[in-house]
CSV table of C-alpha atoms in Angstrom, one decimal:
chain,number,residue,atom,x,y,z
A,1,MET,CA,12.2,-39.2,-19.4
A,2,SER,CA,13.8,-38.3,-16.1
A,3,GLU,CA,12.6,-34.9,-16.6
A,4,PHE,CA,9.0,-36.4,-17.0
A,5,LEU,CA,9.4,-38.4,-13.9
A,6,HIS,CA,10.4,-35.5,-11.7
A,7,MET,CA,7.0,-33.6,-12.8
A,8,SER,CA,8.9,-30.2,-12.5
A,9,GLY,CA,9.7,-30.8,-8.7
A,10,TYR,CA,6.0,-32.1,-7.7
A,11,ALA,CA,7.0,-35.9,-8.6
A,12,VAL,CA,6.1,-37.4,-5.0
A,13,TYR,CA,2.6,-35.3,-4.9
A,14,VAL,CA,1.5,-36.1,-8.7
A,15,TRP,CA,2.7,-40.1,-8.7
A,16,THR,CA,1.2,-40.6,-5.2
A,17,SER,CA,-1.8,-39.0,-6.5
A,18,TYR,CA,-2.1,-41.3,-9.6
A,19,ILE,CA,-1.2,-44.5,-7.7
A,20,VAL,CA,-3.8,-43.7,-4.9
A,21,GLY,CA,-6.5,-43.2,-7.8
A,22,VAL,CA,-5.7,-45.8,-10.2
A,23,GLY,CA,-5.1,-48.4,-7.0
A,24,ALA,CA,-8.9,-47.2,-6.0
A,25,LEU,CA,-10.2,-48.1,-9.0
A,26,LEU,CA,-8.4,-51.2,-9.1
A,27,ILE,CA,-9.2,-52.5,-5.7
A,28,ASN,CA,-13.1,-51.6,-6.4
A,29,VAL,CA,-13.1,-53.8,-9.4
A,30,TRP,CA,-11.5,-56.4,-7.5
A,31,TRP,CA,-13.7,-56.0,-4.7
A,32,ALA,CA,-17.2,-56.1,-6.9
A,33,ARG,CA,-16.2,-59.0,-8.5
A,34,ARG,CA,-15.2,-60.9,-5.6
A,35,ASN,CA,-18.8,-59.9,-4.2
A,36,LEU,CA,-20.3,-61.4,-7.1
A,37,ALA,CA,-18.7,-64.4,-7.0
A,38,ARG,CA,-19.4,-64.9,-3.2
A,39,ALA,CA,-23.1,-64.4,-3.8
A,40,ARG,CA,-23.1,-66.7,-6.4
A,41,LEU,CA,-21.3,-69.4,-4.4
A,42,ALA,CA,-23.7,-68.7,-1.6
A,43,ALA,CA,-26.8,-68.8,-3.7
A,44,ALA,CA,-25.5,-72.2,-4.9
A,45,ARG,CA,-25.0,-73.6,-1.5
A,46,ARG,CA,-28.6,-72.8,-0.4
A,47,ILE,CA,-29.9,-74.6,-3.6
A,48,ALA,CA,-27.9,-77.5,-2.9
A,49,THR,CA,-28.9,-77.4,0.7
A,50,ARG,CA,-32.8,-77.0,0.1
A,51,GLU,CA,-32.9,-79.7,-2.5
A,52,SER,CA,-30.9,-82.3,-0.4
A,53,ALA,CA,-33.4,-81.6,2.5
A,54,PRO,CA,-36.0,-84.4,2.8
B,1,MET,CA,-45.3,-42.1,-21.3
B,2,SER,CA,-45.6,-46.0,-20.0
B,3,TRP,CA,-43.7,-46.8,-16.8
B,4,ALA,CA,-43.7,-50.3,-17.8
B,5,TRP,CA,-39.7,-50.5,-18.4
B,6,PHE,CA,-39.6,-49.1,-14.8
B,7,HIS,CA,-41.5,-51.7,-13.2
B,8,ARG,CA,-39.7,-54.2,-14.8
B,9,PHE,CA,-36.5,-53.3,-13.4
B,10,GLY,CA,-37.8,-53.8,-9.9
B,11,SER,CA,-38.1,-57.4,-11.0
B,12,PRO,CA,-34.7,-59.3,-9.4
B,13,PRO,CA,-34.8,-61.7,-12.3
B,14,TYR,CA,-35.0,-59.2,-14.9
B,15,PHE,CA,-32.6,-56.9,-13.5
B,16,TYR,CA,-30.1,-59.5,-12.5
B,17,ARG,CA,-30.1,-60.4,-16.3
B,18,VAL,CA,-29.9,-56.8,-18.0
B,19,ALA,CA,-27.5,-55.7,-15.5
B,20,GLY,CA,-25.1,-58.7,-16.8
B,21,LEU,CA,-25.4,-57.8,-20.2
B,22,LEU,CA,-25.3,-54.0,-19.5
B,23,THR,CA,-21.7,-54.5,-17.5
B,24,PRO,CA,-19.4,-55.2,-20.1
B,25,TRP,CA,-20.9,-52.2,-22.5
B,26,PHE,CA,-19.9,-49.8,-19.7
B,27,ALA,CA,-17.0,-51.3,-18.7
B,28,TRP,CA,-15.0,-51.7,-21.7
B,29,PRO,CA,-15.3,-48.2,-23.1
B,30,ALA,CA,-14.6,-46.9,-19.3
B,31,ALA,CA,-11.4,-48.7,-19.3
B,32,VAL,CA,-10.5,-47.3,-23.0
B,33,LEU,CA,-11.7,-43.7,-21.7
B,34,LEU,CA,-9.3,-43.9,-18.5
B,35,VAL,CA,-6.3,-44.9,-20.3
B,36,VAL,CA,-7.0,-42.3,-22.8
B,37,GLY,CA,-8.0,-39.5,-20.5
B,38,LEU,CA,-5.2,-40.2,-17.4
B,39,GLY,CA,-2.4,-40.9,-20.5
B,40,TRP,CA,-3.3,-37.8,-22.2
B,41,GLY,CA,-3.5,-35.6,-19.1
B,42,LEU,CA,0.0,-37.2,-17.7
B,43,PHE,CA,1.7,-37.3,-21.3
B,44,VAL,CA,0.7,-34.8,-23.7
B,45,SER,CA,-1.3,-31.8,-22.1
B,46,PRO,CA,1.1,-28.9,-21.3
B,47,PRO,CA,2.2,-28.1,-17.8
B,48,ASP,CA,0.6,-25.2,-16.1
B,49,LYS,CA,2.0,-21.6,-15.8
B,50,LEU,CA,1.6,-21.3,-12.1
B,51,GLN,CA,1.8,-24.8,-11.0
B,52,GLY,CA,3.9,-26.7,-13.2
B,53,ASP,CA,3.3,-30.3,-13.4
B,54,ALA,CA,1.7,-30.2,-9.9
B,55,TYR,CA,-1.7,-29.6,-11.7
B,56,ARG,CA,-1.9,-32.8,-13.4
B,57,ILE,CA,-3.4,-34.1,-10.0
B,58,ILE,CA,-6.6,-32.5,-11.8
B,59,TYR,CA,-7.1,-35.6,-13.9
B,60,ILE,CA,-7.2,-37.8,-10.9
B,61,HIS,CA,-8.6,-35.3,-8.1
B,62,VAL,CA,-11.6,-33.5,-10.4
B,63,PRO,CA,-13.2,-36.6,-11.6
B,64,ASN,CA,-13.2,-38.4,-7.9
B,65,SER,CA,-14.8,-35.5,-6.4
B,66,TRP,CA,-17.6,-35.0,-9.4
B,67,LEU,CA,-18.1,-39.0,-9.0
B,68,SER,CA,-18.5,-38.3,-5.0
B,69,LEU,CA,-21.5,-35.9,-5.2
B,70,MET,CA,-23.0,-37.5,-8.3
B,71,SER,CA,-22.9,-41.2,-6.5
B,72,TYR,CA,-24.1,-39.8,-3.3
B,73,SER,CA,-27.0,-38.1,-5.2
B,74,ALA,CA,-27.6,-41.4,-6.9
B,75,MET,CA,-27.8,-43.3,-3.9
B,76,ALA,CA,-30.1,-41.2,-2.1
B,77,VAL,CA,-32.4,-41.2,-5.2
B,78,SER,CA,-32.3,-45.2,-5.2
B,79,ALA,CA,-32.8,-45.4,-1.7
B,80,ALA,CA,-35.7,-42.9,-1.7
B,81,ILE,CA,-37.5,-45.0,-4.8
B,82,GLY,CA,-36.8,-48.0,-2.5
B,83,LEU,CA,-38.8,-46.5,0.8
B,84,ILE,CA,-41.4,-44.9,-1.5
B,85,TRP,CA,-42.4,-47.4,-3.8
B,86,ARG,CA,-41.0,-50.3,-1.9
B,87,ILE,CA,-38.7,-52.1,-4.4
B,88,LYS,CA,-36.1,-53.9,-3.1
B,89,VAL,CA,-33.7,-53.6,-6.3
B,90,ALA,CA,-33.6,-50.0,-5.4
B,91,HIS,CA,-32.2,-50.8,-2.1
B,92,ALA,CA,-29.9,-53.3,-3.4
B,93,VAL,CA,-28.9,-50.3,-6.2
B,94,ALA,CA,-28.2,-48.1,-3.3
B,95,ALA,CA,-26.5,-50.3,-1.1
B,96,ALA,CA,-24.2,-51.2,-4.3
B,97,ILE,CA,-23.6,-47.6,-4.9
B,98,ALA,CA,-22.0,-46.6,-1.2
B,99,PRO,CA,-18.6,-48.6,-1.1
B,100,ALA,CA,-17.7,-47.0,-4.8
B,101,GLY,CA,-19.2,-43.6,-3.4
B,102,ALA,CA,-16.7,-43.8,-0.4
B,103,ALA,CA,-13.8,-44.5,-2.2
B,104,PHE,CA,-14.3,-41.4,-4.5
B,105,THR,CA,-14.7,-39.4,-1.7
B,106,ALA,CA,-11.8,-40.8,0.0
B,107,VAL,CA,-9.2,-40.5,-2.9
B,108,SER,CA,-11.0,-36.8,-3.8
B,109,LEU,CA,-10.0,-35.9,-0.1
B,110,LEU,CA,-6.7,-37.6,-0.5
B,111,THR,CA,-5.4,-36.2,-3.4
B,112,GLY,CA,-6.8,-32.7,-2.5
B,113,MET,CA,-4.2,-33.2,0.6
B,114,LEU,CA,-1.7,-33.8,-1.9
B,115,TRP,CA,-2.2,-31.1,-4.2
B,116,GLY,CA,-3.0,-29.0,-1.2
B,117,GLN,CA,0.5,-29.5,0.3
B,118,PRO,CA,2.6,-28.0,-2.8
B,119,MET,CA,0.3,-25.3,-3.7
B,120,TRP,CA,-1.2,-24.4,0.1
B,121,GLY,CA,1.7,-25.1,2.2
B,122,THR,CA,-0.4,-27.3,4.1
B,123,TYR,CA,-2.0,-30.9,3.5
B,124,TRP,CA,-5.4,-30.1,5.6
B,125,ALA,CA,-7.0,-26.6,5.8
B,126,TRP,CA,-10.3,-26.2,7.9
B,127,ASP,CA,-11.8,-25.0,4.7
B,128,PRO,CA,-15.8,-25.4,3.7
B,129,ARG,CA,-15.3,-27.4,0.7
B,130,ILE,CA,-13.1,-29.8,2.6
B,131,VAL,CA,-14.9,-30.4,5.5
B,132,PHE,CA,-18.3,-30.9,3.9
B,133,GLU,CA,-16.3,-33.5,1.7
B,134,LEU,CA,-15.3,-35.0,4.7
B,135,VAL,CA,-18.8,-35.0,5.7
B,136,LEU,CA,-20.0,-36.5,2.6
B,137,LEU,CA,-17.5,-39.3,3.4
B,138,PHE,CA,-18.5,-39.7,7.1
B,139,PHE,CA,-22.3,-40.2,5.4
B,140,PHE,CA,-21.3,-43.0,3.0
B,141,LEU,CA,-19.5,-44.5,5.7
B,142,GLY,CA,-22.3,-44.1,8.2
B,143,TYR,CA,-24.7,-45.6,5.4
B,144,ILE,CA,-22.6,-48.6,5.0
B,145,ALA,CA,-22.0,-49.1,9.0
B,146,LEU,CA,-26.0,-48.8,9.4
B,147,ARG,CA,-26.6,-51.3,6.8
B,148,SER,CA,-24.2,-53.9,8.3
B,149,ALA,CA,-25.2,-53.1,12.0
B,150,ILE,CA,-28.8,-54.2,11.2
B,151,ASP,CA,-29.4,-58.0,10.8
B,152,ASP,CA,-33.2,-57.9,9.4
B,153,LEU,CA,-32.4,-56.6,5.8
B,154,ASN,CA,-36.1,-55.0,5.3
B,155,ARG,CA,-35.2,-52.5,8.6
B,156,ALA,CA,-31.8,-52.1,7.3
B,157,ASP,CA,-33.2,-50.9,3.9
B,158,ARG,CA,-35.6,-48.8,5.4
B,159,THR,CA,-33.2,-47.3,7.8
B,160,SER,CA,-30.2,-46.6,6.0
B,161,ALA,CA,-32.5,-45.1,3.0
B,162,VAL,CA,-33.5,-42.5,5.4
B,163,LEU,CA,-30.1,-42.0,6.5
B,164,ALA,CA,-29.1,-41.8,2.8
B,165,ILE,CA,-31.8,-39.1,2.0
B,166,VAL,CA,-31.1,-36.5,4.7
B,167,GLY,CA,-27.4,-36.7,3.7
B,168,VAL,CA,-28.4,-35.5,0.4
B,169,VAL,CA,-28.7,-32.2,1.8
B,170,ASN,CA,-24.8,-32.1,1.8
B,171,VAL,CA,-24.5,-32.4,-1.9
B,172,PRO,CA,-25.2,-28.7,-2.7
B,173,ILE,CA,-23.4,-27.3,0.4
B,174,VAL,CA,-20.1,-29.5,-0.9
B,175,HIS,CA,-21.0,-28.0,-4.5
B,176,TYR,CA,-21.7,-24.4,-3.4
B,177,SER,CA,-19.4,-24.0,-0.9
B,178,VAL,CA,-16.6,-22.2,-2.8
B,179,ILE,CA,-19.0,-19.6,-3.6
B,180,TRP,CA,-21.0,-19.0,-0.1
B,181,TRP,CA,-17.8,-18.7,2.0
B,182,ASN,CA,-14.2,-17.4,1.7
B,183,SER,CA,-12.5,-20.5,0.6
B,184,LEU,CA,-9.1,-21.4,-0.1
B,185,HIS,CA,-10.2,-23.8,-2.5
B,186,GLN,CA,-10.7,-22.3,-5.3
B,187,ALA,CA,-14.1,-21.5,-7.5
B,188,PRO,CA,-15.3,-23.7,-9.9
B,189,SER,CA,-13.2,-23.7,-13.3
B,190,VAL,CA,-15.5,-26.3,-15.4
B,191,LEU,CA,-18.8,-25.9,-14.5
B,192,ARG,CA,-19.4,-21.9,-14.2
B,193,THR,CA,-22.2,-20.0,-15.9
B,194,ASP,CA,-19.8,-18.3,-18.5
B,195,GLY,CA,-18.2,-21.5,-19.8
B,196,PRO,CA,-15.3,-23.5,-18.5
B,197,SER,CA,-11.9,-21.5,-17.6
B,198,MET,CA,-9.5,-24.0,-18.5
B,199,PRO,CA,-7.7,-24.0,-22.2
B,200,ILE,CA,-9.2,-26.5,-24.4
B,201,GLN,CA,-5.8,-28.5,-24.1
B,202,MET,CA,-6.1,-29.5,-20.6
B,203,LEU,CA,-10.0,-29.3,-20.3
B,204,ALA,CA,-10.5,-32.3,-23.4
B,205,PRO,CA,-8.4,-34.8,-21.4
B,206,LEU,CA,-10.4,-34.0,-17.7
B,207,LEU,CA,-13.7,-34.5,-19.5
B,208,VAL,CA,-12.4,-37.9,-21.2
B,209,SER,CA,-11.3,-38.9,-17.8
B,210,PHE,CA,-14.3,-38.0,-16.4
B,211,LEU,CA,-16.7,-39.9,-18.9
B,212,GLY,CA,-14.2,-42.9,-18.2
B,213,PHE,CA,-14.7,-42.5,-14.5
B,214,THR,CA,-18.6,-42.0,-15.1
B,215,LEU,CA,-18.9,-45.2,-16.9
B,216,TYR,CA,-16.6,-47.1,-14.6
B,217,PHE,CA,-18.7,-46.2,-11.7
B,218,VAL,CA,-22.0,-47.6,-13.6
B,219,ALA,CA,-20.5,-51.2,-14.3
B,220,VAL,CA,-18.9,-51.4,-10.7
B,221,MET,CA,-22.6,-50.7,-9.6
B,222,LEU,CA,-24.2,-53.0,-11.9
B,223,VAL,CA,-21.5,-55.8,-10.5
B,224,ARG,CA,-22.1,-55.0,-7.0
B,225,ALA,CA,-26.0,-54.8,-7.4
B,226,ARG,CA,-26.4,-58.2,-9.0
B,227,ALA,CA,-24.4,-59.7,-6.0
B,228,GLU,CA,-26.8,-57.7,-3.8
B,229,VAL,CA,-29.9,-58.9,-5.5
B,230,LEU,CA,-28.4,-62.6,-5.2
B,231,HIS,CA,-27.9,-62.3,-1.5
B,232,ARG,CA,-31.4,-61.2,-1.1
B,233,GLU,CA,-32.9,-63.9,-3.1
B,234,ARG,CA,-34.0,-66.9,-1.2
B,235,GLY,CA,-35.6,-69.0,-4.0
B,236,GLY,CA,-36.9,-68.9,-7.4
B,237,ASP,CA,-36.0,-71.1,-10.5
B,238,TRP,CA,-34.0,-68.1,-11.9
B,239,ILE,CA,-31.2,-68.4,-9.4
B,240,ARG,CA,-30.7,-71.9,-9.9
B,241,GLU,CA,-30.4,-71.1,-13.8
B,242,ALA,CA,-28.3,-67.8,-12.8
B,243,VAL,CA,-25.9,-69.9,-10.8
B,244,ALA,CA,-25.7,-72.7,-13.2
B,245,MET,CA,-25.1,-70.5,-16.0
B,246,HIS,CA,-21.9,-68.7,-14.8
B,247,GLY,CA,-20.5,-71.3,-12.4
B,248,ASN,CA,-18.0,-68.7,-10.1
B,249,SER,CA,-16.9,-66.4,-12.3
B,250,PRO,CA,-18.3,-62.8,-12.5
């Protein structure tokens, strides 16, 4: 196990690359979903404002 | 050939609905392929004779690099469609691609640096491939910055589309830079006219990862494009239905 984690001496480069790569994938998903949730909320507010206007 | 399907996609309600239906069909296979591809590359494929385990960075670096070029090309094509046929959904798709494309490019550069230090002895070299990939990142960031700097959405669409189309010149330059110039960066080892030079044990997980990254890109683009479409629409009963149907969960 420790040999695997050691990555034949390149552990810092290999693991940092995987953390950066997978981290970017997760952040992009979170960011896109948040964007859509916010857009839905803003649309709901627009509709509510328009319908409550005299 | 009938272009009715193409025109249907230009309709915001149709696009919003179909994109919502398609998203899980891209997202879940992407998740499975990414876990399999990256796990295979990390745990199963053999170490390289010269680079040892450092070469495993390839399974992050190469798919991100390919996707950086593919996503930029897709953004430019979408922007061009929006500009030529005045299809707003196409501009929304182009705008939706940019953040993911910028992320792919940034990860490609960062993981390239992390691979360069142990193999070349330096994090950064003013090498054609690396410099033009950096230029690609600037085009993505420039496109995003330009859009956010212009308040009028129609003008932002048109101006940013021109920038996206101009920047597409850089895509073949990045790809062929290692062939056209003497480069520290290695020549292509997969996309070669005489076939891939990598052994199948190393190539297979790379192709699985690449497919996973591609499906992931489409899924994220669809989610963002739906947000863009919703953001642009001021009226219409379909928005009321869309918002009521889903509440606030994406």
